[in-house]
Amino acid sequence: MVFGKIEEEFKEFLENRRKYNEFIKNGLIDEDEALRLFKIDNWRDYLKLFDIASKVRDYFKREIEITSTIHITNICHVNPKCLYCGFAAGTSKEGYYEPFRLTDEAIKKSAIAIEESGIKRVSCSSAHGYQGKEVIRALKIVKKYTNLEVLVNAGADLTEDSIKELKKYGIDTICCNLETINENLFKKVKPGEELEDRINVCKLVNKYDIELSTGLLIGIGESYEDRVNHLFYLKNELNVGEIPIMGFNPYKGTPMGDHPKCSALEQAKTIAITRLIFPNIRITSPTPTIGAELMQFALLGGASNVATVIPKNHPLNIKGVGNPKTGNLEEVVKMITDLGLNPKLDWERYKRYLEVYKLKK
């Protein structure tokens, strides 16, 4: 196995025998080594992989970020719908089955509640069919009434003009998940979309020098080779600041409702390998895709951001994208601290939030 070589290269970096920029550019593993790591199948190798990936994460990321969520609208114009989707109206009775579009006031109240809980970052997502106008609306409101960092996610719905507008109003991160770069698989699970459209959005985000978030949906039928090709495509073709690693977690009633869930261990392995390729970026695990109660696996694997975390004061009933269950703020904070890691929070606000809800830290 390649662990000795990885550990030696990281040790050399820590001892300043390798330049920082070179280390960031090259990472710790190449394509062949990544594929070998994907094929590990015993606990000793898993522990070694998680150990080195966590050490790399801890060097570059001293705190674990927590990202909450506001869903703007589920009225989606993609046709036919993605086979796994429980977000769009009419797709799954476990999800957002009834159509909705938040008012400006509802977005404002949600953003303020999230900030008052101590969380510092929010994801605002929209269904397709609005050329980015819905996430622009959300961004303007959140930035007006809070100091939250904002990620928006409208997939390939964004245009060049809407990306310029998002930059004008202070966007922090734009997410456009490719999910898989296996074109046949992409077309199978997302028959109403084109992979090239999502790639073009990612390139436009780079063009306007905005932090790009783009991730992998794993466990949908891709091979390990597909995952390696995807990660090194991101490495070589795009400037990526955040990679969400999302394990498939089925929504009942969808065409993929009986497809098996991706295991937490498989997600953690993918996160760890991603960390060795991208030492210094934000690697995100959304709680619904791994299972909120299993988030420790993602953290052991080197994740640095826990997403879809909902405080008790959130005024809306939030469903996860990938699975209905979301992460509760207090439980996520406990999971992070139980591992000896530091949650990134506004601690004064968080303490007041706990007092209001009569919770113990």
mmCIF file with all atom_site columns, C-alpha atoms in Angstrom, residues 66 120 170 180 184 208 222 258 276:
data_model
loop_
_atom_site.group_PDB
_atom_site.id
_atom_site.type_symbol
_atom_site.label_atom_id
_atom_site.label_alt_id
_atom_site.label_comp_id
_atom_site.label_asym_id
_atom_site.label_entity_id
_atom_site.label_seq_id
_atom_site.pdbx_PDB_ins_code
_atom_site.Cartn_x
_atom_site.Cartn_y
_atom_site.Cartn_z
_atom_site.occupancy
_atom_site.B_iso_or_equiv
_atom_site.pdbx_formal_charge
_atom_site.auth_seq_id
_atom_site.auth_comp_id
_atom_site.auth_asym_id
_atom_site.auth_atom_id
_atom_site.pdbx_PDB_model_num
ATOM 1 C CA . ILE A 1 66  ? -21.091 24.291 9.819   1.00 0.00 ? 66  ILE A CA 1
ATOM 2 C CA . LYS A 1 120 ? -21.866 31.460 10.204  1.00 0.00 ? 120 LYS A CA 1
ATOM 3 C CA . GLY A 1 170 ? -21.254 39.748 -2.563  1.00 0.00 ? 170 GLY A CA 1
ATOM 4 C CA . THR A 1 180 ? -20.559 12.294 -12.087 1.00 0.00 ? 180 THR A CA 1
ATOM 5 C CA . ASN A 1 184 ? -23.675 7.764  -19.856 1.00 0.00 ? 184 ASN A CA 1
ATOM 6 C CA . TYR A 1 208 ? -15.532 35.615 -12.563 1.00 0.00 ? 208 TYR A CA 1
ATOM 7 C CA . GLU A 1 222 ? -20.216 4.647  -10.920 1.00 0.00 ? 222 GLU A CA 1
ATOM 8 C CA . ASP A 1 258 ? -35.094 1.006  -4.176  1.00 0.00 ? 258 ASP A CA 1
ATOM 9 C CA . LEU A 1 276 ? -5.103  13.660 -0.114  1.00 0.00 ? 276 LEU A CA 1
#
